[in-house]
Short mmCIF file of C-alpha atoms in Angstrom, two decimals:
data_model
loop_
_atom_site.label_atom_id
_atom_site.label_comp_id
_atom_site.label_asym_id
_atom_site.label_seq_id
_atom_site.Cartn_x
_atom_site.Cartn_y
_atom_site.Cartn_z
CA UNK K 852 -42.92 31.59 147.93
CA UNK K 853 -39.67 30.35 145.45
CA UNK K 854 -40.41 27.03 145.67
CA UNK K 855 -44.35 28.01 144.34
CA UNK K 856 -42.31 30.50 141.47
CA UNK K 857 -40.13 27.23 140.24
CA UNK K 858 -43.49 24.88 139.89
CA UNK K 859 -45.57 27.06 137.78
CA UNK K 860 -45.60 25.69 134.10
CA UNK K 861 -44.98 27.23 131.17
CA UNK K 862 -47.82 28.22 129.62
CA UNK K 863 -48.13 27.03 125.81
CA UNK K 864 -50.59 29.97 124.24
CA UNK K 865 -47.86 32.86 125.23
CA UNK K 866 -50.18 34.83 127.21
CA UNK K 867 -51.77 35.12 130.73
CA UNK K 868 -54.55 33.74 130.05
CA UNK K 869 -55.23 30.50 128.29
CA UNK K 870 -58.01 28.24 129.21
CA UNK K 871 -60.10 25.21 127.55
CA UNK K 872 -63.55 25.37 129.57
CA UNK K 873 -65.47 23.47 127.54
CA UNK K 874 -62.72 20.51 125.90
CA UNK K 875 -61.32 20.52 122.56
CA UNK K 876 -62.55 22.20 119.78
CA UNK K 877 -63.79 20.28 116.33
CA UNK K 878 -62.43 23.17 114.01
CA UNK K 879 -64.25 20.88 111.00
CA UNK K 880 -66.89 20.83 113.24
CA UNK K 881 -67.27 24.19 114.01
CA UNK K 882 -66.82 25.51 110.23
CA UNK K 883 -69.49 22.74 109.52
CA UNK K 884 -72.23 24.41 112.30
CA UNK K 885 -71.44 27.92 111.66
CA UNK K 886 -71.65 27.47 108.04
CA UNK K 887 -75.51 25.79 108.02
CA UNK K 888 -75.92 29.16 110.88
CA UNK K 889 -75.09 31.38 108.18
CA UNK K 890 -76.64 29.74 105.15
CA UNK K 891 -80.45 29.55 106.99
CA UNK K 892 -79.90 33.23 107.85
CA UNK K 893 -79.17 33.80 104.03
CA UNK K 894 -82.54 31.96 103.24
CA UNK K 895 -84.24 33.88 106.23
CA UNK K 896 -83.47 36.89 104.71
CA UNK K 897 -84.14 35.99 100.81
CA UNK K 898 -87.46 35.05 101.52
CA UNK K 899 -88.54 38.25 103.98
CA UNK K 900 -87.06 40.65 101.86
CA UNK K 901 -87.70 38.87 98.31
CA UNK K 902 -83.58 39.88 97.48
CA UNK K 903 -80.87 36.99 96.67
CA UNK K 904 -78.40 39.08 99.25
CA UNK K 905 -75.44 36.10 97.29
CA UNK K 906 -75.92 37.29 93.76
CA UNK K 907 -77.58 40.91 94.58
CA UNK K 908 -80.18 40.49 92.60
CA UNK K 909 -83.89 41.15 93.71
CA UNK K 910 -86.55 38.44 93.34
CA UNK K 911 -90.23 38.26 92.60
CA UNK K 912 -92.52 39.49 95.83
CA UNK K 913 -93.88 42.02 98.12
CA UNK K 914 -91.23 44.37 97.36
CA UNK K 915 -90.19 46.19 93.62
CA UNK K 916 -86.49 46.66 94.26
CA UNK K 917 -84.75 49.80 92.48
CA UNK K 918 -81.26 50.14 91.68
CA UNK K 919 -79.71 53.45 93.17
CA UNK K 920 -76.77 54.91 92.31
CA UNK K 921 -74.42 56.08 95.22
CA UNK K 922 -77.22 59.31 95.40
CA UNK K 923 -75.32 61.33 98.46
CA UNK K 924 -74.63 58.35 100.33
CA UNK K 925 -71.47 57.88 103.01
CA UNK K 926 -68.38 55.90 101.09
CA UNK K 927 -69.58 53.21 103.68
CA UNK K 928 -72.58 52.08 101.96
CA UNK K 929 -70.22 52.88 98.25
CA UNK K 930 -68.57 49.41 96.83
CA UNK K 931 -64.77 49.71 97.03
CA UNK K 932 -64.07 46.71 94.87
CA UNK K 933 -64.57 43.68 92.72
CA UNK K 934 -67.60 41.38 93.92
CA UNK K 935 -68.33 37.96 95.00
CA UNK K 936 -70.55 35.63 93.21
CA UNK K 937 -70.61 37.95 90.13
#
């Protein structure tokens, strides 16, 4: 039982638990994927809804977007702060 105790090796991440299933990881690689992920979503959306959800401003289609001004609504949905992209 020692002699298993004395040949366990440190582990490097600091916790219990630290595995690499799947090889290293491309960080560049990764930011590179999830990025083109995220910006086809953006398009998804801009062309169902007809609203540039990067610049908040609604475009030309189906839909005749209002502005509304924080009408009773939970600080949630309120903007706290200064804006990207404007």
């Amino acid at each position: 039982m020692s002699e298993q105790a004395g040949s366990v090796r440190p582990n490097p991440c600091g916790s219990k638990a630290c595995r690499r299933l799947f090889g290293p990881v491309d960080s560049e690689q990764l930011s590179r994927d999830c990025d083109a992920l995220m910006a086809g979503c953006i398009q998804e959306a801009r062309e169902r809804w007809n609203f540039d959800f990067v610049t908040e401003t609604p475009l030309e289609g189906d839909f005749a977007w209002e502005r509304v001004r924080g009408l009773g609504l939970p600080k949630l949905y309120l903007p706290t702060g200064p804006r990207r992209g404007r």
